[in-house]
PDB file of C-alpha atoms in Angstrom:
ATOM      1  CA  UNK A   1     151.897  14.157 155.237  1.00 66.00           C
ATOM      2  CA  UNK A   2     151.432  15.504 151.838  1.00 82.00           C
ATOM      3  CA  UNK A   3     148.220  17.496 152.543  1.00 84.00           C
ATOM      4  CA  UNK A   4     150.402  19.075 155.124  1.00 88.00           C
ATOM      5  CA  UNK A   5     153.018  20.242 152.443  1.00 92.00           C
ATOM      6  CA  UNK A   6     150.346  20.993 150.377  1.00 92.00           C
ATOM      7  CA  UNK A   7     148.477  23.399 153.566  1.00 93.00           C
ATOM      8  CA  UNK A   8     151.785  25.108 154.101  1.00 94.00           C
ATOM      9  CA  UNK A   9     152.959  26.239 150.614  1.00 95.00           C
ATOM     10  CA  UNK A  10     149.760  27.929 150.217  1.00 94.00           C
ATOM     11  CA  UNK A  11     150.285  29.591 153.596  1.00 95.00           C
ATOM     12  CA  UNK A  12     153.996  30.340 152.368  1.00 96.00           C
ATOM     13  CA  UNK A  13     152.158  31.765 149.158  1.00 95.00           C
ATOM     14  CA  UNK A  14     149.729  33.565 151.319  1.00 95.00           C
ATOM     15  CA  UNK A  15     152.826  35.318 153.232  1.00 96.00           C
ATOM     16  CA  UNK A  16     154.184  35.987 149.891  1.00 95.00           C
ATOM     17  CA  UNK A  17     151.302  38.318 148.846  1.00 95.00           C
ATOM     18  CA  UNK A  18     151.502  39.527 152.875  1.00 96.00           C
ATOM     19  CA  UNK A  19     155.110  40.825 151.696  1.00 96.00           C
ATOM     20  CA  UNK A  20     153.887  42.246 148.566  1.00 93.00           C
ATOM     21  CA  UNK A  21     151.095  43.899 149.846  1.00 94.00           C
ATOM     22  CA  UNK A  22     153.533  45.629 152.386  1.00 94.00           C
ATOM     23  CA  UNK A  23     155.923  47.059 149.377  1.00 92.00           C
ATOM     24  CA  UNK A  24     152.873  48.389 147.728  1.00 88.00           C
ATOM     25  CA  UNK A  25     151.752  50.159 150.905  1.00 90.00           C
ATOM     26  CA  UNK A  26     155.246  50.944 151.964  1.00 90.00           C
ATOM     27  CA  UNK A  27     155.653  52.874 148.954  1.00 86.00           C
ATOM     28  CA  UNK A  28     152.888  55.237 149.911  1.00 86.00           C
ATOM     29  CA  UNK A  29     153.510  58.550 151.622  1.00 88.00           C
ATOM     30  CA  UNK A  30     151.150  61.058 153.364  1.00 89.00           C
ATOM     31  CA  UNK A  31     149.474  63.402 150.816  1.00 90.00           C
ATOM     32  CA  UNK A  32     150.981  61.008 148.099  1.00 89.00           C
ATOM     33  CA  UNK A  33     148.291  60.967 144.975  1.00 91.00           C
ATOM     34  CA  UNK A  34     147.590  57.239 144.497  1.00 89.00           C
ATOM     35  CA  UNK A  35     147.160  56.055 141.077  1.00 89.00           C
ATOM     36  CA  UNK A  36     144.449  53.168 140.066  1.00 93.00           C
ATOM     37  CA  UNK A  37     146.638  50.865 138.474  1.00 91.00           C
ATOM     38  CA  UNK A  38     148.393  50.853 142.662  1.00 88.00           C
ATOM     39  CA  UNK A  39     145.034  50.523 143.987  1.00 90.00           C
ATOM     40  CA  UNK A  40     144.314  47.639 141.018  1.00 93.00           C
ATOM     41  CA  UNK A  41     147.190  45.773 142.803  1.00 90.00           C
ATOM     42  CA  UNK A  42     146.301  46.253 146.030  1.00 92.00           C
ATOM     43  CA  UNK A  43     142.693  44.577 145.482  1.00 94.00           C
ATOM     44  CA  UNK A  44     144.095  41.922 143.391  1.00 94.00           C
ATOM     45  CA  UNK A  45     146.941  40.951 145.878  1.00 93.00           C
ATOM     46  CA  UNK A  46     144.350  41.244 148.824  1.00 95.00           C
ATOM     47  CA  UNK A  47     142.195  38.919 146.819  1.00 96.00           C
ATOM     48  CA  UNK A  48     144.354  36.011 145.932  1.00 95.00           C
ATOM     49  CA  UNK A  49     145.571  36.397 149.609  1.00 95.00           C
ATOM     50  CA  UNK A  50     142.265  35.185 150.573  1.00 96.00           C
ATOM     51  CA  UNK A  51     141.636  32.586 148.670  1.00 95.00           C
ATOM     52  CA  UNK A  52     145.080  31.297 149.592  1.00 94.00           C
ATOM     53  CA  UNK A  53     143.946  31.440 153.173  1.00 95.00           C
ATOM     54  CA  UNK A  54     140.202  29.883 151.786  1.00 95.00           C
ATOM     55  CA  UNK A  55     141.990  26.992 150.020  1.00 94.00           C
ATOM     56  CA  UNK A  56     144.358  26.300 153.250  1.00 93.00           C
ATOM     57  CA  UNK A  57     141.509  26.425 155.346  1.00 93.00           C
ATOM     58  CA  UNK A  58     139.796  23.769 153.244  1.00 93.00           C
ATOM     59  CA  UNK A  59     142.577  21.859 152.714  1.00 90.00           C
ATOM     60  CA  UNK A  60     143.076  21.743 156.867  1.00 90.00           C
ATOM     61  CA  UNK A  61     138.695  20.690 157.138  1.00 89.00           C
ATOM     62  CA  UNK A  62     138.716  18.167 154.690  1.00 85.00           C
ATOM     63  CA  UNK A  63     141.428  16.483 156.504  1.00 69.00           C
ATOM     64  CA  UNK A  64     139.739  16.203 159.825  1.00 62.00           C
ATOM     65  CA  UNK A  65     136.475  14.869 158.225  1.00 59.00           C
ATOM     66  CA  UNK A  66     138.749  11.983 156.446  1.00 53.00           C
TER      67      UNK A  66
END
């Protein structure tokens, strides 16, 4: 039961960076100039969103193999 908690609060933290990537983008307009330190936070928050998804996913394999 715990690994379960454990495989949905990184999927909760995954959807977290889900929203956040959305306010980033949502701030963007056509013909907008975007700066680096936007597209810095874009890669970052794109990055820990997959290894939130990696570290769920490995959470969910090592149960089946116990």
């Amino acid at each position: 039961m715990q690994r379960r908690e454990e495989v949905v609060a990184k999927l909760d933290e995954a959807i977290n960076l889900l929203d956040k990537l959305e306010t980033f983008i949502g701030r963007l307009k056509p013909g907008d100039s975007v700066h680096a330190g936007l597209i810095y936070q874009l890669y970052e928050s794109a990055m820990l969103l997959r290894e939130k998804i990696v570290e769920a996913r490995l959470m969910i394999l090592g149960e089946k193999e116990a």
